[in-house]
Amino acid sequence: MVDITFKTFTLRKAIASATIKASSAATIQAVKNGTVPKGNVLEFARASALLAIKKTSDVIPDCHPLPVEFAAISYDFDEINIHIKVEVHTIYKTGVEVEAMHGASVASLVIYDMLKPIDKNIEISNIKLLEKQGGKSNQKNIDVTHLTAAVVVCSDSVSQGIKKDSSGKILVEALQKQGINTIDYSVVSDDISAIRQQIELFKNKGCNLLLFTGGTGLSDRDVTPEAVHPFITKEIPGIMETARNYGQERVKTSMLSRGIAGFSDEMLILTLPGSSGAVKEYIQALFPQILHIFSVKQGAGH
């Protein structure tokens, strides 16, 4: 199965459809009138579709088990066709397209089975996905080509050449993947004055996004939040709440990170842990959605 452990929970929806074609209008009329010998065709199909939706992962090997929060089956008729529509919702890490299509497929088979005694030429056709929402399909393309960024590594050992930096380079690569091409990179010691000099430097340069990595822990030398906090003019608590919640689902000590985030006038500052693993988690939790913050600040809608 595909690894989805890095994904985040979002509202996901899918709508699928299928068509049953009868050989005469009399078959459709029998369905509408409830005179099909095997019983209520539409309600049998509805119940079967609901079961199919819930059991999708049991019969399709690569599908992940997921919570079905909502499912609805509806029908539309024309002269010789029954059009089935199946809608499924979940709040999870992967979509429900296959669940919706599975429901439409099983509903079609049930209708076929119930109608074949009175119509030997029933056909099933056009099982397809009509719509999906959530996950990547709902992420708007954000123009970041005009943004400039800076990554500052806060570490005594890296600044002294004892260790090599990895978290800062991961951040630089992540920003490049998002489409930001102007990125400064620097290393400072775990020192409040050195960190504050970097903030003043990049504010004067008109930098849009400043990311610190390191110094958010609990040791006496972890001073990044203390250095940054006086510069924050508009704090955004939800950013680090989101990152810590994401990390907490994977590593329980994520709750110990003291990172803060917010605007320093026009520059957004994020303070991330120094662990490369934690940085990767923060990137998954925050990007690309966080880049939308710049258009919101300019007055665009959420």
Coordinates of C-alpha atoms in Angstrom, one line a residue:
M1 CA 0.0 0.0 0.0
V2 CA 1.1 3.6 -0.7
D3 CA 2.6 5.3 2.4
I4 CA 0.2 8.1 3.5
T5 CA 1.6 8.6 7.0
F6 CA 3.1 12.0 6.1
K7 CA -0.3 13.3 4.8
T8 CA -2.6 15.5 6.8
F9 CA -6.4 15.1 7.5
T10 CA -8.6 17.2 5.3
L11 CA -12.2 17.1 4.2
R12 CA -12.4 15.0 1.0
K13 CA -15.4 14.5 -1.2
A14 CA -16.0 12.4 -4.3
I15 CA -19.0 12.0 -6.6
A16 CA -19.3 9.1 -9.0
S17 CA -22.0 8.0 -11.4
A18 CA -23.2 5.0 -13.4
T19 CA -25.9 4.4 -16.0
I20 CA -28.3 1.4 -16.3
K21 CA -29.8 1.2 -19.8
A22 CA -33.0 -0.8 -20.3
S23 CA -34.3 -2.1 -23.6
S24 CA -37.7 -0.4 -23.2
A25 CA -39.5 2.3 -21.3
A26 CA -41.7 -0.4 -19.7
T27 CA -38.7 -1.6 -17.6
I28 CA -38.1 1.9 -16.3
Q29 CA -41.8 2.3 -15.5
A30 CA -41.8 -0.9 -13.5
V31 CA -39.0 0.4 -11.4
K32 CA -40.8 3.7 -10.8
N33 CA -44.1 1.9 -10.0
G34 CA -42.5 -0.6 -7.7
T35 CA -43.8 -3.6 -9.6
V36 CA -40.5 -5.4 -10.3
P37 CA -41.0 -9.0 -9.0
K38 CA -37.8 -9.0 -7.0
G39 CA -38.8 -6.0 -4.9
N40 CA -37.9 -2.4 -4.5
V41 CA -35.0 -2.0 -6.9
L42 CA -33.8 1.4 -5.8
E43 CA -33.8 0.8 -2.1
F44 CA -32.0 -2.6 -2.5
A45 CA -29.4 -0.8 -4.7
R46 CA -29.1 2.0 -2.2
A47 CA -28.4 -0.3 0.7
S48 CA -25.9 -2.4 -1.3
A49 CA -24.1 0.8 -2.4
L50 CA -23.7 1.9 1.2
L51 CA -22.3 -1.5 2.2
A52 CA -19.9 -1.4 -0.8
I53 CA -18.7 2.1 0.1
K54 CA -17.8 0.9 3.6
K55 CA -16.2 -2.3 2.4
T56 CA -14.1 -0.9 -0.4
S57 CA -10.7 -1.5 1.3
D58 CA -11.7 -5.1 1.9
V59 CA -12.1 -5.9 -1.8
I60 CA -9.6 -3.5 -3.5
P61 CA -6.2 -4.3 -2.1
D62 CA -4.4 -1.0 -2.4
C63 CA -7.3 1.1 -0.9
H64 CA -6.7 2.3 2.7
P65 CA -9.4 1.7 5.3
L66 CA -10.9 5.1 6.1
P67 CA -13.9 6.6 8.1
V68 CA -16.9 7.3 5.9
E69 CA -18.5 10.4 7.3
F70 CA -21.3 10.7 4.7
A71 CA -22.6 8.8 1.8
A72 CA -25.7 9.4 -0.4
I73 CA -27.1 7.6 -3.4
S74 CA -29.5 9.3 -5.7
Y75 CA -31.3 8.4 -9.0
D76 CA -32.4 10.2 -12.1
F77 CA -34.4 8.8 -15.0
D78 CA -35.0 9.4 -18.6
E79 CA -37.0 7.2 -21.0
I80 CA -34.8 4.0 -20.9
N81 CA -32.0 4.9 -18.5
I82 CA -31.5 5.0 -14.7
H83 CA -28.6 7.4 -13.8
I84 CA -27.0 6.6 -10.4
K85 CA -25.1 9.2 -8.5
V86 CA -23.0 8.3 -5.4
E87 CA -21.5 11.0 -3.1
V88 CA -19.0 10.2 -0.3
H89 CA -17.3 12.4 2.3
T90 CA -14.5 11.7 4.7
I91 CA -12.1 13.7 6.9
Y92 CA -8.9 11.7 6.3
K93 CA -5.5 11.6 4.7
T94 CA -6.6 10.1 1.4
G95 CA -9.5 10.5 -1.0
V96 CA -12.8 8.6 -1.5
E97 CA -12.9 8.4 -5.3
V98 CA -12.7 4.6 -5.4
E99 CA -15.3 4.3 -2.6
A100 CA -17.7 6.4 -4.6
M101 CA -17.1 4.5 -7.8
H102 CA -17.3 1.2 -6.0
G103 CA -20.7 2.2 -4.6
A104 CA -21.9 3.2 -8.1
S105 CA -20.6 -0.1 -9.5
V106 CA -22.4 -2.3 -6.9
A107 CA -25.6 -0.3 -7.1
S108 CA -25.5 -0.9 -10.9
L109 CA -25.0 -4.6 -10.4
V110 CA -27.9 -4.9 -8.0
I111 CA -30.2 -3.1 -10.4
Y112 CA -29.0 -5.3 -13.2
D113 CA -29.6 -8.4 -11.1
M114 CA -33.1 -7.3 -10.1
L115 CA -34.2 -6.3 -13.6
K116 CA -32.8 -9.1 -15.7
P117 CA -35.9 -11.3 -15.1
I118 CA -38.1 -8.7 -16.9
D119 CA -35.5 -7.3 -19.3
K120 CA -32.8 -9.6 -20.8
N121 CA -31.0 -6.7 -22.5
I122 CA -30.1 -4.6 -19.5
E123 CA -26.7 -2.8 -19.9
I124 CA -24.4 -1.1 -17.4
S125 CA -22.3 1.8 -18.7
N126 CA -20.4 4.9 -17.9
I127 CA -19.1 4.2 -14.4
K128 CA -17.0 7.2 -13.8
L129 CA -15.8 9.8 -11.4
L130 CA -17.6 13.1 -11.8
E131 CA -15.9 15.2 -9.1
K132 CA -13.4 15.1 -6.3
Q133 CA -12.4 17.7 -3.6
G134 CA -9.8 17.8 -0.9
G135 CA -6.1 17.1 -0.7
K136 CA -4.0 18.4 -3.5
S137 CA -6.9 18.9 -5.8
N138 CA -8.1 21.7 -3.6
Q139 CA -4.8 23.4 -3.2
K140 CA -4.8 26.7 -5.2
N141 CA -1.7 27.6 -7.2
I142 CA 0.0 30.3 -5.2
D143 CA 2.3 32.7 -7.1
V144 CA 5.5 32.8 -5.0
T145 CA 7.9 33.9 -7.8
H146 CA 8.0 37.4 -6.3
L147 CA 8.8 36.2 -2.7
T148 CA 12.3 36.3 -1.2
A149 CA 13.2 34.0 1.7
A150 CA 16.1 33.4 4.1
V151 CA 17.1 30.4 6.1
V152 CA 19.1 30.8 9.3
V153 CA 20.6 27.9 11.1
C154 CA 20.9 28.5 14.9
S155 CA 23.5 26.1 16.2
D156 CA 26.7 26.4 18.2
S157 CA 28.1 23.1 16.9
V158 CA 27.4 23.9 13.2
S159 CA 28.7 27.5 13.5
Q160 CA 31.9 26.1 15.1
G161 CA 32.3 23.5 12.3
I162 CA 31.9 20.6 14.7
K163 CA 28.7 19.3 12.9
K164 CA 27.4 19.7 9.4
D165 CA 24.1 21.4 8.8
S166 CA 21.2 19.3 7.4
S167 CA 18.0 21.0 8.6
G168 CA 18.8 24.3 7.0
K169 CA 19.6 22.7 3.6
I170 CA 16.4 20.7 3.8
L171 CA 14.5 24.0 4.2
V172 CA 16.3 25.6 1.3
E173 CA 15.5 22.7 -0.9
A174 CA 11.8 22.7 0.3
L175 CA 11.5 26.4 -0.5
Q176 CA 12.9 25.9 -4.0
K177 CA 10.4 23.1 -4.6
Q178 CA 7.6 25.6 -3.7
G179 CA 8.9 27.9 -6.4
I180 CA 10.9 30.4 -4.3
N181 CA 14.2 31.0 -6.0
T182 CA 15.7 33.9 -4.1
I183 CA 16.9 32.3 -0.8
D184 CA 19.6 33.5 1.6
Y185 CA 21.3 30.9 3.8
S186 CA 23.4 31.6 6.9
V187 CA 24.5 29.9 10.1
V188 CA 24.8 31.6 13.6
S189 CA 25.5 30.5 17.1
D190 CA 22.9 30.0 19.7
D191 CA 23.2 33.6 20.8
I192 CA 20.4 36.1 21.2
S193 CA 22.3 39.1 19.8
A194 CA 23.5 37.1 16.8
I195 CA 20.0 35.9 16.0
R196 CA 18.5 39.4 16.3
Q197 CA 21.2 40.8 14.0
Q198 CA 19.9 38.3 11.4
I199 CA 16.3 39.5 11.8
E200 CA 17.3 43.2 11.4
L201 CA 19.5 42.3 8.4
F202 CA 16.7 40.6 6.5
K203 CA 14.0 43.1 7.5
N204 CA 16.3 45.8 6.0
K205 CA 16.7 43.7 2.9
G206 CA 12.9 43.5 2.5
C207 CA 12.8 39.7 2.9
N208 CA 9.3 38.2 2.9
L209 CA 9.9 34.9 4.7
L210 CA 12.6 34.2 7.4
L211 CA 12.9 30.7 8.7
F212 CA 15.1 29.8 11.7
T213 CA 16.0 26.2 12.4
G214 CA 17.3 25.2 15.8
G215 CA 17.2 26.7 19.3
T216 CA 13.5 26.0 20.0
G217 CA 14.1 23.3 22.6
L218 CA 14.6 23.3 26.4
S219 CA 18.3 23.6 26.9
D220 CA 19.9 26.7 28.3
R221 CA 21.3 27.5 24.9
D222 CA 18.0 27.2 23.1
V223 CA 17.1 30.9 22.9
T224 CA 15.6 31.3 19.4
P225 CA 12.1 32.1 20.6
E226 CA 13.4 34.6 23.1
A227 CA 15.4 36.3 20.5
V228 CA 12.6 36.5 18.0
H229 CA 9.6 37.3 20.2
P230 CA 10.3 41.1 20.6
F231 CA 10.3 41.5 16.8
I232 CA 6.9 39.9 16.3
T233 CA 4.3 42.6 15.5
K234 CA 1.5 40.1 14.7
E235 CA 1.7 36.7 16.2
I236 CA 0.0 33.7 14.4
P237 CA -0.3 30.9 17.0
G238 CA -2.1 28.6 14.7
I239 CA 1.0 28.0 12.6
M240 CA 3.0 26.3 15.3
E241 CA -0.1 24.7 16.8
T242 CA -0.6 23.0 13.5
A243 CA 3.0 21.9 13.2
R244 CA 3.2 20.6 16.7
N245 CA -0.1 18.7 16.4
Y246 CA 1.2 17.1 13.2
G247 CA 4.4 16.1 14.9
Q248 CA 2.6 14.9 18.0
E249 CA 0.9 12.2 16.0
R250 CA 4.3 10.8 15.1
V251 CA 6.7 11.7 17.9
K252 CA 5.4 12.4 21.4
T253 CA 8.2 14.8 22.3
S254 CA 7.0 17.2 19.6
M255 CA 5.0 18.9 22.3
L256 CA 8.3 20.2 23.8
S257 CA 9.2 22.4 20.9
R258 CA 8.8 26.1 21.8
G259 CA 8.7 27.5 18.2
I260 CA 6.7 30.7 17.5
A261 CA 5.5 32.3 14.3
G262 CA 4.2 35.7 13.1
F263 CA 4.9 38.8 11.1
S264 CA 7.6 41.3 12.0
D265 CA 5.9 44.1 10.1
E266 CA 5.9 42.8 6.5
M267 CA 8.3 39.8 7.1
L268 CA 6.9 36.4 8.2
I269 CA 9.1 34.6 10.7
L270 CA 9.0 30.9 11.5
T271 CA 11.1 29.2 14.2
L272 CA 11.5 25.5 13.5
P273 CA 13.4 22.8 15.5
G274 CA 16.9 21.9 14.6
S275 CA 16.2 18.2 14.0
S276 CA 16.1 17.3 10.3
G277 CA 13.3 14.9 11.0
A278 CA 11.3 17.5 12.7
V279 CA 11.9 20.0 9.9
K280 CA 10.6 17.6 7.4
E281 CA 7.5 17.1 9.4
Y282 CA 7.0 20.9 9.8
I283 CA 7.3 21.3 6.0
Q284 CA 4.7 18.6 5.4
A285 CA 2.4 20.2 8.0
L286 CA 2.7 23.8 6.8
F287 CA 3.5 24.0 3.1
P288 CA 2.3 25.0 0.6
Q289 CA -0.8 26.4 2.5
I290 CA 1.3 28.8 4.6
L291 CA 2.4 30.7 1.5
H292 CA -1.3 31.7 1.1
I293 CA -0.7 34.0 4.1
F294 CA 1.0 36.6 1.9
S295 CA -2.1 37.1 -0.4
V296 CA -4.3 37.2 2.7
K297 CA -2.2 39.9 4.2
Q298 CA -2.7 41.9 1.0
G299 CA -6.5 41.6 1.5
A300 CA -7.4 38.5 -0.5
G301 CA -10.0 36.1 1.0
H302 CA -9.0 33.0 3.0

